[in-house]
């Protein structure tokens, strides 16, 4: 088994505490480092642990970059095999701060197939290339909706948007995540579908993506 950490770098809208069913303030180690909160075997750190749940964060760039640096440098992550960093959409201060502070093994771009979202995805991929972060591939989110009653499939956000973008950027598609009520419900209840419904098609979609990402990452030292 691999040791995995999850860093919620979305300073303005941290969602990992809710999705991972965690709340409370991190304890401090004797060296004054924050201890991540842990659930489902994953060590998590988020701005959401440090501010009130409903408090809006109204910060300028330098404050955001300082917060990201604290979450990276002032946390006792222990011995991790992988640190997954959840970033907000776009190409702002968070992405720049992370890419300047630590060597990133690879970035994954997640997008729905609609044109408005694909514009952000394209900019994100190009930004990572400019700061010399390898882009491992694209993930198509909310790719298809299947009616639970009649089983008819509807491509609410379009069909080939991510595929076309992958071709334009010369990247692979790592997998598709369907638009499914179970995914929304389990995220909102803090019981991720891969834990609460591991045999479901939705969980299998996430598992496939995880395996594709691992295949493309450099092998960590033993």
Coordinates of C-alpha atoms in Angstrom, one line a residue:
X1 CA 0.0 0.0 0.0
X2 CA 1.2 3.5 -0.8
X3 CA 1.1 6.5 1.6
X4 CA -0.9 9.3 0.0
X5 CA -1.4 12.9 1.1
X6 CA -4.1 15.3 -0.3
X7 CA -3.4 19.0 -0.3
X8 CA -6.4 21.2 -1.0
X9 CA -4.8 24.2 -2.6
X10 CA -8.1 25.9 -3.4
X11 CA -7.7 28.8 -1.0
X12 CA -10.9 30.6 -2.0
X13 CA -13.3 27.6 -2.0
X14 CA -11.8 24.6 -0.1
X15 CA -14.0 21.5 -0.6
X16 CA -11.8 18.7 0.6
X17 CA -12.9 18.9 4.3
X18 CA -16.5 18.2 3.3
X19 CA -15.7 15.6 0.6
X20 CA -13.3 13.7 3.0
X21 CA -15.6 14.2 6.0
X22 CA -13.0 16.0 8.1
X23 CA -13.3 19.1 10.3
X24 CA -11.3 20.6 13.2
X25 CA -8.0 22.4 13.6
X26 CA -4.7 20.6 12.9
X27 CA -2.6 19.8 15.9
X28 CA 0.9 21.2 16.1
X29 CA 4.0 19.0 16.4
X30 CA 6.9 20.0 18.8
X31 CA 8.6 21.5 15.7
X32 CA 5.6 23.8 15.3
X33 CA 4.4 22.0 12.1
X34 CA 0.7 21.3 11.4
X35 CA -0.4 17.6 11.5
X36 CA -2.7 16.8 8.6
X37 CA -6.1 15.4 9.4
X38 CA -6.7 11.8 8.3
X39 CA -9.6 9.9 6.9
X40 CA -9.8 6.8 4.7
X41 CA -6.1 6.4 5.1
X42 CA -5.3 9.7 3.4
X43 CA -3.5 12.6 5.2
X44 CA -5.4 15.8 4.3
X45 CA -4.5 19.5 4.7
X46 CA -6.8 22.3 3.6
X47 CA -7.3 26.0 4.2
X48 CA -10.8 24.9 5.3
X49 CA -9.3 23.5 8.5
X50 CA -7.9 26.9 9.4
X51 CA -10.8 29.2 8.7
X52 CA -14.6 29.2 9.5
X53 CA -16.5 27.0 7.1
X54 CA -18.7 29.9 5.9
X55 CA -16.1 32.6 6.1
X56 CA -15.3 34.2 2.7
X57 CA -11.6 34.5 1.8
X58 CA -11.0 37.9 0.3
X59 CA -7.2 38.0 -0.3
X60 CA -4.9 39.4 -2.8
X61 CA -2.2 37.5 -4.7
X62 CA 0.7 37.7 -2.1
X63 CA -1.6 36.5 0.7
X64 CA -2.7 33.6 -1.4
X65 CA 0.8 32.7 -2.3
X66 CA 1.9 32.9 1.4
X67 CA -1.0 30.6 2.4
X68 CA -0.1 28.0 -0.2
X69 CA 3.6 28.1 0.9
X70 CA 2.4 27.5 4.6
X71 CA 0.3 24.5 3.5
X72 CA 3.3 23.1 1.6
X73 CA 6.1 23.9 4.0
X74 CA 4.6 24.0 7.5
X75 CA 2.9 20.7 7.5
X76 CA 4.3 17.4 8.8
X77 CA 3.4 15.2 6.0
X78 CA 5.5 12.3 7.2
X79 CA 6.7 9.7 4.7
X80 CA 4.5 10.0 1.6
X81 CA 4.7 8.1 -1.7
X82 CA 2.4 10.6 -3.4
X83 CA 1.1 14.1 -2.6
X84 CA -1.9 15.0 -4.6
X85 CA -2.6 18.7 -4.9
X86 CA -6.1 19.8 -5.8
X87 CA -5.9 23.2 -7.5
X88 CA -8.7 25.6 -8.4
X89 CA -9.5 26.2 -12.1
X90 CA -7.6 28.7 -14.1
X91 CA -4.0 29.9 -14.2
X92 CA -3.7 32.1 -11.1
X93 CA -1.5 32.7 -8.1
X94 CA -2.1 29.2 -6.6
X95 CA -0.8 27.4 -9.7
X96 CA 2.2 29.6 -9.9
X97 CA 3.0 29.4 -6.2
X98 CA 2.8 25.6 -6.2
X99 CA 4.9 25.2 -9.3
X100 CA 7.6 27.6 -8.0
X101 CA 7.7 26.0 -4.5
X102 CA 8.0 22.3 -5.2
X103 CA 9.1 20.0 -8.0
X104 CA 5.9 18.6 -9.5
X105 CA 6.1 15.2 -11.1
X106 CA 3.0 15.8 -13.3
X107 CA -0.2 17.7 -13.7
X108 CA -3.6 16.4 -14.7
X109 CA -6.1 18.7 -16.4
X110 CA -9.8 17.9 -15.6
X111 CA -12.5 19.4 -17.7
X112 CA -16.1 19.0 -18.8
X113 CA -16.5 18.8 -22.6
X114 CA -18.2 22.2 -23.0
X115 CA -16.3 25.0 -24.8
X116 CA -16.3 27.4 -21.9
X117 CA -14.6 24.9 -19.6
X118 CA -12.2 23.7 -22.4
X119 CA -10.8 27.3 -22.7
X120 CA -9.6 27.1 -19.1
X121 CA -8.3 23.6 -19.6
X122 CA -6.3 24.7 -22.6
X123 CA -4.8 27.7 -20.7
X124 CA -4.0 25.4 -17.7
X125 CA -2.1 22.9 -19.9
X126 CA -0.1 25.6 -21.6
X127 CA 0.7 27.3 -18.3
X128 CA 2.1 24.1 -16.8
X129 CA 4.2 23.6 -19.9
X130 CA 5.6 27.1 -19.6
X131 CA 6.7 26.4 -16.0
X132 CA 8.2 23.0 -17.1
X133 CA 5.6 20.8 -15.3
X134 CA 4.9 17.7 -17.4
X135 CA 1.2 17.4 -18.2
X136 CA 0.2 13.7 -17.8
X137 CA -3.1 14.0 -19.7
X138 CA -6.7 15.1 -19.6
X139 CA -9.7 13.8 -17.7
X140 CA -13.2 14.3 -19.1
X141 CA -15.5 15.0 -16.2
X142 CA -19.3 14.7 -16.4
X143 CA -19.0 13.0 -19.7
X144 CA -22.4 11.4 -20.0
X145 CA -25.6 11.2 -18.0
X146 CA -27.6 8.0 -17.9
X147 CA -31.2 8.3 -16.9
X148 CA -31.7 6.0 -13.9
X149 CA -35.3 5.1 -15.1
X150 CA -35.0 4.5 -18.8
X151 CA -31.2 4.2 -19.1
X152 CA -31.1 6.6 -22.0
X153 CA -27.7 8.3 -22.2
X154 CA -27.4 12.1 -22.7
X155 CA -24.2 14.1 -23.3
X156 CA -25.3 17.2 -21.5
X157 CA -22.0 19.0 -21.9
X158 CA -21.2 17.7 -25.4
X159 CA -19.3 14.7 -26.6
X160 CA -15.9 15.3 -28.2
X161 CA -14.6 18.5 -26.6
X162 CA -12.0 16.9 -24.4
X163 CA -11.0 14.5 -27.1
X164 CA -10.5 17.3 -29.6
X165 CA -8.5 19.3 -27.0
X166 CA -6.3 16.3 -26.3
X167 CA -5.5 16.0 -30.0
X168 CA -4.7 19.8 -30.2
X169 CA -2.3 19.6 -27.2
X170 CA -0.9 16.2 -28.2
X171 CA -2.0 14.6 -24.9
X172 CA -3.8 11.4 -23.9
X173 CA -7.2 11.2 -22.3
X174 CA -6.7 9.4 -19.0
X175 CA -10.4 8.5 -18.5
X176 CA -14.0 9.7 -18.3
X177 CA -16.0 10.3 -15.2
X178 CA -19.8 10.1 -15.8
X179 CA -22.4 12.6 -14.5
X180 CA -23.9 10.4 -11.9
X181 CA -26.1 11.2 -8.9
X182 CA -24.1 8.7 -6.7
X183 CA -20.9 10.7 -7.2
X184 CA -22.6 14.0 -6.2
X185 CA -24.3 12.4 -3.2
X186 CA -21.2 10.6 -1.9
X187 CA -19.1 13.8 -2.3
X188 CA -21.7 15.8 -0.4
X189 CA -21.9 13.2 2.4
X190 CA -18.1 12.9 2.8
X191 CA -18.1 9.2 1.7
X192 CA -16.2 9.1 -1.6
X193 CA -17.8 6.7 -4.1
X194 CA -14.5 4.7 -4.3
X195 CA -14.9 4.0 -0.6
X196 CA -18.7 3.7 -0.2
X197 CA -19.4 2.0 -3.5
X198 CA -16.1 0.4 -4.6
X199 CA -17.8 -2.0 -7.1
X200 CA -19.8 0.8 -8.9
X201 CA -19.0 1.9 -12.4
X202 CA -18.3 5.4 -11.1
X203 CA -15.6 4.0 -8.7
X204 CA -14.1 1.9 -11.5
X205 CA -13.8 5.1 -13.6
X206 CA -11.8 6.8 -10.9
X207 CA -9.7 3.7 -10.4
X208 CA -8.9 3.5 -14.1
X209 CA -7.8 7.2 -14.1
X210 CA -5.6 6.6 -11.0
X211 CA -3.9 3.7 -12.7
X212 CA -3.3 5.7 -15.9
X213 CA -1.7 8.5 -13.8
X214 CA 0.5 6.1 -11.9
X215 CA 1.7 4.6 -15.2
X216 CA 2.9 8.0 -16.4
X217 CA 4.6 9.2 -13.2
X218 CA 8.3 8.7 -12.6
X219 CA 8.9 5.8 -10.2
X220 CA 9.5 7.2 -6.7
X221 CA 12.8 6.1 -5.1
X222 CA 12.5 3.0 -2.9

